[in-house]
Amino acid sequence: LAEIGEVCVAVDNLENARQISKATSDKGMKIDVLIEIDVGTHRCGLPPGKPVQVFAKELEKYRGLRIKGLMAYEGFCSHILDFKEREKACKVALDKAIQTRDLLLDSDINIEVVSAGTTGTYKICANHPGITEIRAGSYILSSATHKAISPEFEVAFTLLSTVISMPSKNRAIIDAGRNSISHDLGLPLVEGLEGVKLRSLWDEHGVLEIKNFDSKLDVGDKIELVPTHPCTTIGLHDKMFCIKDDVLEFVWDIKTRGKFF
Ligand SMILES: Cc1ncc(COP(=O)(O)O)c(C=O)c1O
């Protein structure tokens, strides 16, 4: 891949770094790496400060790698609804990244990039001195939850489902369930139908509660659902239909479908 494009890999493990270095140096190449640091999300990443400095000194010995900078992921504060609270938590996290950068610069380790940012924190990152790269992603499509934290981005992504049963006048069943739309960030919303709410998701069924009896839903009707999490919904599908002004412009294959490695 590095032969045809610019590849930059996040690393936080010496054995993994050694393997990457061997693969690239065997081909006479070097690859850029960012050292991932844990600024509070407690996912991947080394603790900030000294452990990163010690790690970087070791990495410098690997011939196939070029240390380009640091990567921080402040995902733990991205969905805090109150902006001031989100900003406070995010700044504490970003300070840890910048202090670590300073420590590395003091030890003559090259740091060009300090990468951070999500859809909920991109503005805070953009105003934080020292952050050079923003990795916001969900904003491209947005969702019901992302709209709540960053309303400036339009939701550009819905799932089209069909009413398959009307067991009573206040209950409609659609053919979309957990196999077609995620609910890890909450139940999806029903688009454009006042008084109609998604109540529950089963594997291949969704149950709509109808409070507005004038909605006149019937079997065969199309229902658009607004996902609460694009990332975990997209991977459930083979294709995405891209529509502009009611005209189908593209059909994209979803390459990440079924991929977990
Ligand atoms: C490491 C990392 N950076 C950036 C992002 C982008 O965050 P968002 O989708 O909220 O824009 C993600 C999303 O999961 C992530 O895992």
PDB file of C-alpha atoms and ligand atoms in Angstrom:
ATOM      1  CA  LEU A   1       0.000   0.000   0.000  1.00  0.00           C
ATOM      2  CA  ALA A   2       2.826   2.392   0.888  1.00  0.00           C
ATOM      3  CA  GLU A   3       4.148   1.940  -2.672  1.00  0.00           C
ATOM      4  CA  ILE A   4       1.037   3.560  -4.151  1.00  0.00           C
ATOM      5  CA  GLY A   5       0.007   6.048  -1.460  1.00  0.00           C
ATOM      6  CA  GLU A   6       1.000   7.919   1.652  1.00  0.00           C
ATOM      7  CA  VAL A   7       0.490   5.615   4.618  1.00  0.00           C
ATOM      8  CA  CYS A   8       0.755   6.673   8.239  1.00  0.00           C
ATOM      9  CA  VAL A   9       0.193   4.108  10.992  1.00  0.00           C
ATOM     10  CA  ALA A  10      -0.647   4.643  14.661  1.00  0.00           C
ATOM     11  CA  VAL A  11       1.522   2.532  16.973  1.00  0.00           C
ATOM     12  CA  ASP A  12       1.609   1.917  20.735  1.00  0.00           C
ATOM     13  CA  ASN A  13       3.366  -1.445  20.880  1.00  0.00           C
ATOM     14  CA  LEU A  14       7.027  -2.222  20.183  1.00  0.00           C
ATOM     15  CA  GLU A  15       6.463  -5.725  18.783  1.00  0.00           C
ATOM     16  CA  ASN A  16       3.870  -4.374  16.367  1.00  0.00           C
ATOM     17  CA  ALA A  17       6.244  -1.541  15.405  1.00  0.00           C
ATOM     18  CA  ARG A  18       9.050  -4.055  14.859  1.00  0.00           C
ATOM     19  CA  GLN A  19       6.849  -6.076  12.479  1.00  0.00           C
ATOM     20  CA  ILE A  20       5.881  -2.963  10.495  1.00  0.00           C
ATOM     21  CA  SER A  21       9.504  -1.863  10.378  1.00  0.00           C
ATOM     22  CA  LYS A  22      10.637  -5.282   9.117  1.00  0.00           C
ATOM     23  CA  ALA A  23       7.984  -5.299   6.378  1.00  0.00           C
ATOM     24  CA  THR A  24       8.982  -1.847   5.129  1.00  0.00           C
ATOM     25  CA  SER A  25      12.763  -2.095   5.566  1.00  0.00           C
ATOM     26  CA  ASP A  26      12.760  -5.468   3.710  1.00  0.00           C
ATOM     27  CA  LYS A  27      11.416  -3.469   0.755  1.00  0.00           C
ATOM     28  CA  GLY A  28      13.919  -0.655   1.276  1.00  0.00           C
ATOM     29  CA  MET A  29      11.139   1.695   2.384  1.00  0.00           C
ATOM     30  CA  LYS A  30      10.244   3.774   5.424  1.00  0.00           C
ATOM     31  CA  ILE A  31       6.754   4.348   6.742  1.00  0.00           C
ATOM     32  CA  ASP A  32       5.432   7.266   8.823  1.00  0.00           C
ATOM     33  CA  VAL A  33       4.120   6.453  12.277  1.00  0.00           C
ATOM     34  CA  LEU A  34       2.173   8.408  14.880  1.00  0.00           C
ATOM     35  CA  ILE A  35       2.583   7.291  18.478  1.00  0.00           C
ATOM     36  CA  GLU A  36      -0.881   6.807  19.935  1.00  0.00           C
ATOM     37  CA  ILE A  37      -1.390   8.198  23.415  1.00  0.00           C
ATOM     38  CA  ASP A  38      -4.299   7.641  25.774  1.00  0.00           C
ATOM     39  CA  VAL A  39      -5.692  11.047  26.726  1.00  0.00           C
ATOM     40  CA  GLY A  40      -8.673   9.656  28.652  1.00  0.00           C
ATOM     41  CA  THR A  41     -10.634   7.395  26.300  1.00  0.00           C
ATOM     42  CA  HIS A  42      -8.873   4.310  27.703  1.00  0.00           C
ATOM     43  CA  ARG A  43      -8.863   2.495  24.401  1.00  0.00           C
ATOM     44  CA  CYS A  44      -5.509   2.161  22.573  1.00  0.00           C
ATOM     45  CA  GLY A  45      -2.528   4.348  23.427  1.00  0.00           C
ATOM     46  CA  LEU A  46       0.356   4.757  25.840  1.00  0.00           C
ATOM     47  CA  PRO A  47      -0.048   6.854  28.985  1.00  0.00           C
ATOM     48  CA  PRO A  48       0.999  10.466  28.200  1.00  0.00           C
ATOM     49  CA  GLY A  49       4.416  11.841  29.196  1.00  0.00           C
ATOM     50  CA  LYS A  50       7.446   9.753  30.092  1.00  0.00           C
ATOM     51  CA  PRO A  51       6.156   6.353  28.759  1.00  0.00           C
ATOM     52  CA  VAL A  52       5.770   7.945  25.313  1.00  0.00           C
ATOM     53  CA  GLN A  53       9.281   9.434  25.504  1.00  0.00           C
ATOM     54  CA  VAL A  54      10.792   6.009  26.389  1.00  0.00           C
ATOM     55  CA  PHE A  55       8.757   4.353  23.600  1.00  0.00           C
ATOM     56  CA  ALA A  56       9.817   6.971  21.035  1.00  0.00           C
ATOM     57  CA  LYS A  57      13.515   6.490  21.881  1.00  0.00           C
ATOM     58  CA  GLU A  58      13.116   2.759  21.131  1.00  0.00           C
ATOM     59  CA  LEU A  59      11.164   3.434  17.918  1.00  0.00           C
ATOM     60  CA  GLU A  60      13.997   5.606  16.626  1.00  0.00           C
ATOM     61  CA  LYS A  61      16.096   2.425  16.381  1.00  0.00           C
ATOM     62  CA  TYR A  62      13.724   0.840  13.824  1.00  0.00           C
ATOM     63  CA  ARG A  63      15.047   1.493  10.318  1.00  0.00           C
ATOM     64  CA  GLY A  64      11.721   1.084   8.527  1.00  0.00           C
ATOM     65  CA  LEU A  65       9.867   3.724  10.565  1.00  0.00           C
ATOM     66  CA  ARG A  66       9.830   7.520  10.629  1.00  0.00           C
ATOM     67  CA  ILE A  67       8.253   9.101  13.714  1.00  0.00           C
ATOM     68  CA  LYS A  68       5.917  11.784  12.406  1.00  0.00           C
ATOM     69  CA  GLY A  69       4.075  12.728  15.561  1.00  0.00           C
ATOM     70  CA  LEU A  70       1.396  11.872  18.083  1.00  0.00           C
ATOM     71  CA  MET A  71      -2.167  10.668  17.802  1.00  0.00           C
ATOM     72  CA  ALA A  72      -4.728  11.355  20.516  1.00  0.00           C
ATOM     73  CA  TYR A  73      -8.391  10.274  20.486  1.00  0.00           C
ATOM     74  CA  GLU A  74     -10.617  12.195  22.889  1.00  0.00           C
ATOM     75  CA  GLY A  75     -13.700  10.141  21.965  1.00  0.00           C
ATOM     76  CA  PHE A  76     -14.770   9.895  25.624  1.00  0.00           C
ATOM     77  CA  CYS A  77     -15.853  13.560  25.598  1.00  0.00           C
ATOM     78  CA  SER A  78     -17.122  13.811  22.032  1.00  0.00           C
ATOM     79  CA  HIS A  79     -20.773  13.144  22.907  1.00  0.00           C
ATOM     80  CA  ILE A  80     -21.079  15.355  26.010  1.00  0.00           C
ATOM     81  CA  LEU A  81     -24.220  17.343  25.125  1.00  0.00           C
ATOM     82  CA  ASP A  82     -23.340  20.551  26.959  1.00  0.00           C
ATOM     83  CA  PHE A  83     -20.718  22.318  24.828  1.00  0.00           C
ATOM     84  CA  LYS A  84     -18.989  24.053  27.766  1.00  0.00           C
ATOM     85  CA  GLU A  85     -18.648  20.730  29.606  1.00  0.00           C
ATOM     86  CA  ARG A  86     -17.403  19.063  26.428  1.00  0.00           C
ATOM     87  CA  GLU A  87     -14.880  21.839  25.882  1.00  0.00           C
ATOM     88  CA  LYS A  88     -13.587  21.578  29.448  1.00  0.00           C
ATOM     89  CA  ALA A  89     -13.027  17.812  29.238  1.00  0.00           C
ATOM     90  CA  CYS A  90     -11.559  18.044  25.744  1.00  0.00           C
ATOM     91  CA  LYS A  91      -9.036  20.755  26.674  1.00  0.00           C
ATOM     92  CA  VAL A  92      -7.724  18.670  29.577  1.00  0.00           C
ATOM     93  CA  ALA A  93      -7.263  15.753  27.160  1.00  0.00           C
ATOM     94  CA  LEU A  94      -5.549  17.858  24.488  1.00  0.00           C
ATOM     95  CA  ASP A  95      -3.214  19.448  27.061  1.00  0.00           C
ATOM     96  CA  LYS A  96      -1.921  15.952  27.818  1.00  0.00           C
ATOM     97  CA  ALA A  97      -1.067  15.524  24.131  1.00  0.00           C
ATOM     98  CA  ILE A  98       0.676  18.898  23.889  1.00  0.00           C
ATOM     99  CA  GLN A  99       2.669  18.382  27.092  1.00  0.00           C
ATOM    100  CA  THR A 100       3.818  15.022  25.724  1.00  0.00           C
ATOM    101  CA  ARG A 101       4.771  16.673  22.428  1.00  0.00           C
ATOM    102  CA  ASP A 102       6.896  19.214  24.328  1.00  0.00           C
ATOM    103  CA  LEU A 103       8.669  16.452  26.232  1.00  0.00           C
ATOM    104  CA  LEU A 104       9.520  14.697  22.968  1.00  0.00           C
ATOM    105  CA  LEU A 105      10.691  17.892  21.280  1.00  0.00           C
ATOM    106  CA  ASP A 106      12.964  18.516  24.292  1.00  0.00           C
ATOM    107  CA  SER A 107      14.530  15.106  23.676  1.00  0.00           C
ATOM    108  CA  ASP A 108      15.113  15.915  19.985  1.00  0.00           C
ATOM    109  CA  ILE A 109      12.398  13.604  18.705  1.00  0.00           C
ATOM    110  CA  ASN A 110      10.751  14.814  15.514  1.00  0.00           C
ATOM    111  CA  ILE A 111       7.082  15.785  16.072  1.00  0.00           C
ATOM    112  CA  GLU A 112       5.428  17.405  13.043  1.00  0.00           C
ATOM    113  CA  VAL A 113       1.888  16.198  13.670  1.00  0.00           C
ATOM    114  CA  VAL A 114      -0.366  16.164  16.705  1.00  0.00           C
ATOM    115  CA  SER A 115      -3.566  14.518  15.507  1.00  0.00           C
ATOM    116  CA  ALA A 116      -6.896  14.611  17.379  1.00  0.00           C
ATOM    117  CA  GLY A 117     -10.539  15.497  16.798  1.00  0.00           C
ATOM    118  CA  THR A 118     -13.999  14.055  16.309  1.00  0.00           C
ATOM    119  CA  THR A 119     -17.294  15.436  15.023  1.00  0.00           C
ATOM    120  CA  GLY A 120     -18.133  16.671  18.525  1.00  0.00           C
ATOM    121  CA  THR A 121     -14.731  18.218  19.314  1.00  0.00           C
ATOM    122  CA  TYR A 122     -13.308  19.480  16.009  1.00  0.00           C
ATOM    123  CA  LYS A 123     -13.895  23.165  16.855  1.00  0.00           C
ATOM    124  CA  ILE A 124     -12.207  22.804  20.235  1.00  0.00           C
ATOM    125  CA  CYS A 125      -9.248  21.027  18.610  1.00  0.00           C
ATOM    126  CA  ALA A 126      -8.988  23.644  15.870  1.00  0.00           C
ATOM    127  CA  ASN A 127      -8.581  26.363  18.524  1.00  0.00           C
ATOM    128  CA  HIS A 128      -6.142  24.407  20.654  1.00  0.00           C
ATOM    129  CA  PRO A 129      -2.541  25.530  20.009  1.00  0.00           C
ATOM    130  CA  GLY A 130      -0.373  22.658  18.809  1.00  0.00           C
ATOM    131  CA  ILE A 131      -3.061  20.433  17.277  1.00  0.00           C
ATOM    132  CA  THR A 132      -2.127  20.095  13.602  1.00  0.00           C
ATOM    133  CA  GLU A 133      -4.616  17.533  12.276  1.00  0.00           C
ATOM    134  CA  ILE A 134      -8.326  16.884  12.849  1.00  0.00           C
ATOM    135  CA  ARG A 135      -9.786  13.434  12.248  1.00  0.00           C
ATOM    136  CA  ALA A 136     -13.532  14.169  12.431  1.00  0.00           C
ATOM    137  CA  GLY A 137     -15.400  11.563  10.377  1.00  0.00           C
ATOM    138  CA  SER A 138     -19.104  11.151  11.208  1.00  0.00           C
ATOM    139  CA  TYR A 139     -19.898  14.764  10.234  1.00  0.00           C
ATOM    140  CA  ILE A 140     -19.877  13.706   6.570  1.00  0.00           C
ATOM    141  CA  LEU A 141     -23.215  11.902   7.002  1.00  0.00           C
ATOM    142  CA  SER A 142     -24.136  12.991  10.537  1.00  0.00           C
ATOM    143  CA  SER A 143     -26.923  11.184  12.437  1.00  0.00           C
ATOM    144  CA  ALA A 144     -29.562  11.835  15.101  1.00  0.00           C
ATOM    145  CA  THR A 145     -26.901  11.832  17.851  1.00  0.00           C
ATOM    146  CA  HIS A 146     -24.257  13.766  15.911  1.00  0.00           C
ATOM    147  CA  LYS A 147     -26.858  16.399  14.998  1.00  0.00           C
ATOM    148  CA  ALA A 148     -27.380  16.950  18.745  1.00  0.00           C
ATOM    149  CA  ILE A 149     -23.682  17.712  19.347  1.00  0.00           C
ATOM    150  CA  SER A 150     -22.831  19.430  16.048  1.00  0.00           C
ATOM    151  CA  PRO A 151     -26.081  20.815  14.562  1.00  0.00           C
ATOM    152  CA  GLU A 152     -24.186  22.653  11.813  1.00  0.00           C
ATOM    153  CA  PHE A 153     -23.960  19.375   9.841  1.00  0.00           C
ATOM    154  CA  GLU A 154     -27.068  18.187   7.989  1.00  0.00           C
ATOM    155  CA  VAL A 155     -28.076  14.553   8.331  1.00  0.00           C
ATOM    156  CA  ALA A 156     -27.401  13.126   4.859  1.00  0.00           C
ATOM    157  CA  PHE A 157     -28.087   9.482   5.541  1.00  0.00           C
ATOM    158  CA  THR A 158     -31.264   7.496   6.184  1.00  0.00           C
ATOM    159  CA  LEU A 159     -32.336   3.879   5.919  1.00  0.00           C
ATOM    160  CA  LEU A 160     -35.328   3.191   3.700  1.00  0.00           C
ATOM    161  CA  SER A 161     -37.659   0.532   5.088  1.00  0.00           C
ATOM    162  CA  THR A 162     -41.124  -0.780   4.227  1.00  0.00           C
ATOM    163  CA  VAL A 163     -44.224  -1.340   6.362  1.00  0.00           C
ATOM    164  CA  ILE A 164     -44.868  -5.104   6.226  1.00  0.00           C
ATOM    165  CA  SER A 165     -47.684  -5.446   8.773  1.00  0.00           C
ATOM    166  CA  MET A 166     -50.299  -3.285  10.554  1.00  0.00           C
ATOM    167  CA  PRO A 167     -51.460  -5.486  13.454  1.00  0.00           C
ATOM    168  CA  SER A 168     -53.467  -2.598  14.970  1.00  0.00           C
ATOM    169  CA  LYS A 169     -54.170   1.022  14.154  1.00  0.00           C
ATOM    170  CA  ASN A 170     -51.490   2.204  16.581  1.00  0.00           C
ATOM    171  CA  ARG A 171     -48.787  -0.316  15.605  1.00  0.00           C
ATOM    172  CA  ALA A 172     -46.932  -0.717  12.302  1.00  0.00           C
ATOM    173  CA  ILE A 173     -44.167  -3.236  11.657  1.00  0.00           C
ATOM    174  CA  ILE A 174     -41.315  -2.412   9.293  1.00  0.00           C
ATOM    175  CA  ASP A 175     -38.750  -4.697   7.672  1.00  0.00           C
ATOM    176  CA  ALA A 176     -35.769  -2.942   9.288  1.00  0.00           C
ATOM    177  CA  GLY A 177     -34.289  -4.415  12.452  1.00  0.00           C
ATOM    178  CA  ARG A 178     -30.947  -4.815  14.181  1.00  0.00           C
ATOM    179  CA  ASN A 179     -29.540  -6.551  11.100  1.00  0.00           C
ATOM    180  CA  SER A 180     -29.962  -3.365   9.102  1.00  0.00           C
ATOM    181  CA  ILE A 181     -29.632  -0.420  11.514  1.00  0.00           C
ATOM    182  CA  SER A 182     -27.555  -0.042  14.684  1.00  0.00           C
ATOM    183  CA  HIS A 183     -28.866   1.061  18.053  1.00  0.00           C
ATOM    184  CA  ASP A 184     -25.665   1.247  20.139  1.00  0.00           C
ATOM    185  CA  LEU A 185     -26.196   5.030  20.485  1.00  0.00           C
ATOM    186  CA  GLY A 186     -29.977   4.782  20.902  1.00  0.00           C
ATOM    187  CA  LEU A 187     -33.006   3.923  18.777  1.00  0.00           C
ATOM    188  CA  PRO A 188     -33.162   5.512  15.308  1.00  0.00           C
ATOM    189  CA  LEU A 189     -35.710   8.275  14.636  1.00  0.00           C
ATOM    190  CA  VAL A 190     -38.569   8.170  12.135  1.00  0.00           C
ATOM    191  CA  GLU A 191     -38.106  10.861   9.495  1.00  0.00           C
ATOM    192  CA  GLY A 192     -40.904  13.235   8.616  1.00  0.00           C
ATOM    193  CA  LEU A 193     -43.876  11.456  10.262  1.00  0.00           C
ATOM    194  CA  GLU A 194     -45.341  13.445  13.147  1.00  0.00           C
ATOM    195  CA  GLY A 195     -46.604  11.189  15.959  1.00  0.00           C
ATOM    196  CA  VAL A 196     -44.872   8.035  14.692  1.00  0.00           C
ATOM    197  CA  LYS A 197     -42.018   6.659  16.793  1.00  0.00           C
ATOM    198  CA  LEU A 198     -39.789   3.622  16.640  1.00  0.00           C
ATOM    199  CA  ARG A 199     -40.496   1.657  19.818  1.00  0.00           C
ATOM    200  CA  SER A 200     -38.243  -1.391  19.448  1.00  0.00           C
ATOM    201  CA  LEU A 201     -35.931  -3.211  17.074  1.00  0.00           C
ATOM    202  CA  TRP A 202     -35.874  -6.964  16.590  1.00  0.00           C
ATOM    203  CA  ASP A 203     -33.518  -8.862  14.292  1.00  0.00           C
ATOM    204  CA  GLU A 204     -35.499  -8.273  11.077  1.00  0.00           C
ATOM    205  CA  HIS A 205     -38.407  -6.189  12.388  1.00  0.00           C
ATOM    206  CA  GLY A 206     -38.940  -2.713  13.737  1.00  0.00           C
ATOM    207  CA  VAL A 207     -42.037  -1.776  15.750  1.00  0.00           C
ATOM    208  CA  LEU A 208     -43.515   1.667  15.149  1.00  0.00           C
ATOM    209  CA  GLU A 209     -45.901   3.221  17.636  1.00  0.00           C
ATOM    210  CA  ILE A 210     -48.463   5.454  15.968  1.00  0.00           C
ATOM    211  CA  LYS A 211     -49.850   8.213  18.145  1.00  0.00           C
ATOM    212  CA  ASN A 212     -51.186  10.257  15.267  1.00  0.00           C
ATOM    213  CA  PHE A 213     -54.068   8.208  13.891  1.00  0.00           C
ATOM    214  CA  ASP A 214     -54.310  10.484  10.852  1.00  0.00           C
ATOM    215  CA  SER A 215     -50.931   9.267   9.647  1.00  0.00           C
ATOM    216  CA  LYS A 216     -52.782   6.634   7.537  1.00  0.00           C
ATOM    217  CA  LEU A 217     -49.874   4.232   7.333  1.00  0.00           C
ATOM    218  CA  ASP A 218     -50.443   1.073   5.366  1.00  0.00           C
ATOM    219  CA  VAL A 219     -48.582  -2.056   4.335  1.00  0.00           C
ATOM    220  CA  GLY A 220     -46.144  -1.202   1.555  1.00  0.00           C
ATOM    221  CA  ASP A 221     -45.531   2.362   2.725  1.00  0.00           C
ATOM    222  CA  LYS A 222     -41.907   3.481   2.796  1.00  0.00           C
ATOM    223  CA  ILE A 223     -40.457   4.725   6.092  1.00  0.00           C
ATOM    224  CA  GLU A 224     -37.142   6.552   6.385  1.00  0.00           C
ATOM    225  CA  LEU A 225     -35.200   5.945   9.586  1.00  0.00           C
ATOM    226  CA  VAL A 226     -32.494   8.351  10.766  1.00  0.00           C
ATOM    227  CA  PRO A 227     -29.663   6.304  12.318  1.00  0.00           C
ATOM    228  CA  THR A 228     -28.107   7.308  15.631  1.00  0.00           C
ATOM    229  CA  HIS A 229     -24.684   5.975  14.592  1.00  0.00           C
ATOM    230  CA  PRO A 230     -23.536   5.961  10.941  1.00  0.00           C
ATOM    231  CA  CYS A 231     -20.328   3.942  11.510  1.00  0.00           C
ATOM    232  CA  THR A 232     -22.076   0.876  12.943  1.00  0.00           C
ATOM    233  CA  THR A 233     -24.979   1.054  10.458  1.00  0.00           C
ATOM    234  CA  ILE A 234     -23.015   1.370   7.206  1.00  0.00           C
ATOM    235  CA  GLY A 235     -21.043  -1.836   7.756  1.00  0.00           C
ATOM    236  CA  LEU A 236     -24.339  -3.778   7.764  1.00  0.00           C
ATOM    237  CA  HIS A 237     -24.989  -3.001   4.091  1.00  0.00           C
ATOM    238  CA  ASP A 238     -23.574  -3.880   0.670  1.00  0.00           C
ATOM    239  CA  LYS A 239     -24.565  -0.674  -1.105  1.00  0.00           C
ATOM    240  CA  MET A 240     -25.282   2.983  -0.469  1.00  0.00           C
ATOM    241  CA  PHE A 241     -27.628   4.887  -2.790  1.00  0.00           C
ATOM    242  CA  CYS A 242     -26.582   8.513  -3.263  1.00  0.00           C
ATOM    243  CA  ILE A 243     -29.517  10.768  -4.109  1.00  0.00           C
ATOM    244  CA  LYS A 244     -29.424  14.466  -5.009  1.00  0.00           C
ATOM    245  CA  ASP A 245     -32.611  16.464  -5.670  1.00  0.00           C
ATOM    246  CA  ASP A 246     -34.569  13.184  -5.876  1.00  0.00           C
ATOM    247  CA  VAL A 247     -32.249  11.822  -8.586  1.00  0.00           C
ATOM    248  CA  LEU A 248     -30.137   8.713  -7.959  1.00  0.00           C
ATOM    249  CA  GLU A 249     -26.596   9.843  -8.831  1.00  0.00           C
ATOM    250  CA  PHE A 250     -24.390   6.986  -7.612  1.00  0.00           C
ATOM    251  CA  VAL A 251     -24.564   3.530  -6.110  1.00  0.00           C
ATOM    252  CA  TRP A 252     -21.501   2.972  -3.924  1.00  0.00           C
ATOM    253  CA  ASP A 253     -20.238  -0.430  -2.868  1.00  0.00           C
ATOM    254  CA  ILE A 254     -19.543  -0.475   0.857  1.00  0.00           C
ATOM    255  CA  LYS A 255     -16.032  -1.890   1.033  1.00  0.00           C
ATOM    256  CA  THR A 256     -16.001  -2.133   4.819  1.00  0.00           C
ATOM    257  CA  ARG A 257     -18.977  -4.535   4.768  1.00  0.00           C
ATOM    258  CA  GLY A 258     -18.107  -7.570   6.891  1.00  0.00           C
ATOM    259  CA  LYS A 259     -14.569  -6.298   7.614  1.00  0.00           C
ATOM    260  CA  PHE A 260     -13.361  -6.337  11.179  1.00  0.00           C
ATOM    261  CA  PHE A 261      -9.596  -6.524  10.719  1.00  0.00           C
TER     262      PHE A 261
HETATM  263  C1  LIG B   1      -9.443   7.091  16.403  1.00  0.00           C
HETATM  264  C2  LIG B   1     -10.607   7.853  15.872  1.00  0.00           C
HETATM  265  N1  LIG B   1     -10.417   9.111  15.441  1.00  0.00           N
HETATM  266  C3  LIG B   1     -11.436   9.844  14.956  1.00  0.00           C
HETATM  267  C4  LIG B   1     -12.720   9.334  14.901  1.00  0.00           C
HETATM  268  C5  LIG B   1     -13.826  10.200  14.311  1.00  0.00           C
HETATM  269  O1  LIG B   1     -14.813  10.534  15.241  1.00  0.00           O
HETATM  270  P1  LIG B   1     -16.271  10.997  14.702  1.00  0.00           P
HETATM  271  O2  LIG B   1     -16.816   9.829  13.953  1.00  0.00           O
HETATM  272  O3  LIG B   1     -17.014  11.329  15.949  1.00  0.00           O
HETATM  273  O4  LIG B   1     -16.066  12.169  13.829  1.00  0.00           O
HETATM  274  C6  LIG B   1     -12.965   8.037  15.342  1.00  0.00           C
HETATM  275  C7  LIG B   1     -14.322   7.477  15.296  1.00  0.00           C
HETATM  276  O5  LIG B   1     -14.636   6.436  15.800  1.00  0.00           O
HETATM  277  C8  LIG B   1     -11.881   7.267  15.862  1.00  0.00           C
HETATM  278  O6  LIG B   1     -12.054   6.013  16.303  1.00  0.00           O
END
